[in-house]
Amino acid sequence: MALFSKENRQAFTNPLNLDNPIAVQVLGICSALAVTSQLKPAIVMGLSVTVITAFSNVIISLIRKTIPNRIRIIIQLVVVAALVTIVSNILKAYVYDVSVQLSVYVGLIITNCILMGRLEAFAMQNGPWPSFLDGVGNGLGYAIVLIVVGFVRELLGFGTIFGFQVVPDSWLMDNGGLYLHNGMMTMPAMALILVACFIWAHRAYNKDIE
Amino acid sequence: MFLRKFLDKIKPSFQEDGKLHAFRSVFDGFETFMFVPNETAKARGAHIHDAIDSKRIMSFVVIALIPCLLFGMYNVGYQHYLAIGETPEFWASFLYGLAAVLPKVVVSYAVGLGIEFTVAQWKKEEIQEGFLVSGMLIPLIVPINCPLWMIAVATAFAVIFAKEVFGGTGMNIFNVALVTRAFLFFSYPSTMSGDKVWVNGDYMECINGVSGQAVDAVSAATPLGQLAAGDAVQASFCDTVTGLIPGSIGETSVIAIALGALLLLCSGVASWKTMLSVFVGGALTAFLFKDQVTANFEWYEHLTVGGFCFGAVFMATDPVTSPRTEGAKYVYGFLIGVVAIVIRMLNPGYPEGMMLAILLMNVFAPLFDYCVVQSNINKRAKRAAKK
């Protein structure tokens, strides 16, 4: 099979749009609500999930023929847990403040439905290279939604983007202006509504999904 | 009649191939608002046909809200003059309040109806009239200093996410006006916290020139705010009944609310069962917790302060979000009363619990209905089995 055959390209591009893990399969919602109150943790989380999905897909795909069928979930979990521990430690070492913000949600990537879903549905049946592309595609598809939601929430909830102030202080009510940051944007409830809006817009654009 | 003739004259341009066809739903909405509709539901099936259009029911509720609105306007001015240290005169107070409240009413209606009209036109449906009441309720349950853009944002949010996505009027799970308030409450807690309601600001000066003295937004604590802070409540029981206290625009006066309640009950628009059981539930809970309250605040005063009366009369009885079955209405109302007082007494974060109590019970209303219907089915099945 060619390196970038049609199937391989589809394994990568489908999860970005028509088979998006959050917008279409509605998986991994929990972490999408928890970590998106600001843009920076959202991006770090998206990248972590991408890396872990990609490499766990590769590893499982390599050993898929030797995994006994009855204990495959446990083996998948061990692989994912090992990768999550590595990523978690790397985050602690290099971006400590973000890893504090993400707190338990890095560890909870183990239970992310996207991972188990891809391992079961794709890596168990396909070779390492398509599995890698599929993992990267799904991770990035997840990251796109996180970034969109994180962008809106940080802008409206804190008036900043990447921590840089966008809404000037003089607009605020305390300084005689008329503007106030929307406190609800910093709560997970609003993230759920934003994800719903994303899905709404996505389906309005791609009419052939269901 | 002049209006009828005028409408008949312009009607053709809104028909299928008329040039103003795009505004058909708007025209339709206004025509049926002014006059009894020409078409009625087809005489088919087992539906009960009633002469009363849902627009008429809505109109009754709006009429019932007028005493609250007028009193709210007066009270806004009254509190303003009190705060700047002048004696409040009746007409000056009223005009001041009118100038402060009217923009809020206009904004709430403009945003809400604008969205409703657009959606109706888009989905090629008739304009639903549900927003007539919500649009009047929204300005009455916000504090006077709440900026207009916040009301606009919150109204748009509530109409889209609490109503249109569920299918429009009659399909909503939550009371639209309360979702508006909840949005404001959680999004902008500093203007909506309820522990301090600002009574005036000198921005009013340019509007009507009544204010001679520049006062930068004096804040006056509401009775519930003082209660939550553990201070003695300044307002006497008499004040809380007449309503000359700081608070959200329409909720302070028990007398004005009672007038509205009377109209709603006499015309049969609101259910007395819900209304009564809210008060019973509230009174019982307040009585149980009476030892927790600070000095000179009797348990029965809970029923007159804050949004309790307003919520019980105008919000809890909303026919869309309250249960349909008669038995369930008692349970629904009772639990609203209980939860509202429990939130007030036990949760220091929320001085007022009425909004959250009603929204919470909105969620459970279908469940209560289900239980009542199911128990009825079981009863009949048992009766049939006995024979």
Tab-separated table of C-alpha atoms in Angstrom, chain A residues 173 178-185 187 190 193 197 200, chain B residues 147 149-150 157 160-161 165 182-183 186-188 190-191:
chain	number	residue	atom	x	y	z
A	173	MET	CA	-17.673	48.740	34.548
A	178	LEU	CA	-20.100	49.555	30.195
A	179	TYR	CA	-18.536	46.147	29.696
A	180	LEU	CA	-18.358	43.205	32.071
A	181	HIS	CA	-16.754	39.824	31.537
A	182	ASN	CA	-19.251	37.042	31.227
A	183	GLY	CA	-18.798	34.920	34.331
A	184	MET	CA	-20.820	32.070	32.919
A	185	MET	CA	-18.247	31.571	30.157
A	187	MET	CA	-18.154	27.703	33.936
A	190	MET	CA	-21.386	27.333	29.035
A	193	ILE	CA	-23.653	25.116	25.088
A	197	CYS	CA	-23.328	25.536	18.900
A	200	TRP	CA	-25.092	22.973	15.168
B	147	PRO	CA	-27.427	47.786	31.774
B	149	TRP	CA	-26.968	45.506	26.685
B	150	MET	CA	-26.933	42.846	29.382
B	157	PHE	CA	-29.625	33.746	24.958
B	160	ILE	CA	-32.632	30.960	21.468
B	161	PHE	CA	-31.360	28.354	23.896
B	165	VAL	CA	-34.033	25.068	20.137
B	182	ALA	CA	-30.369	32.995	35.566
B	183	PHE	CA	-28.065	33.931	32.703
B	186	PHE	CA	-24.423	33.603	36.719
B	187	SER	CA	-22.781	35.717	34.024
B	188	TYR	CA	-22.715	39.091	35.685
B	190	SER	CA	-21.791	41.786	40.413
B	191	THR	CA	-24.842	43.519	38.969
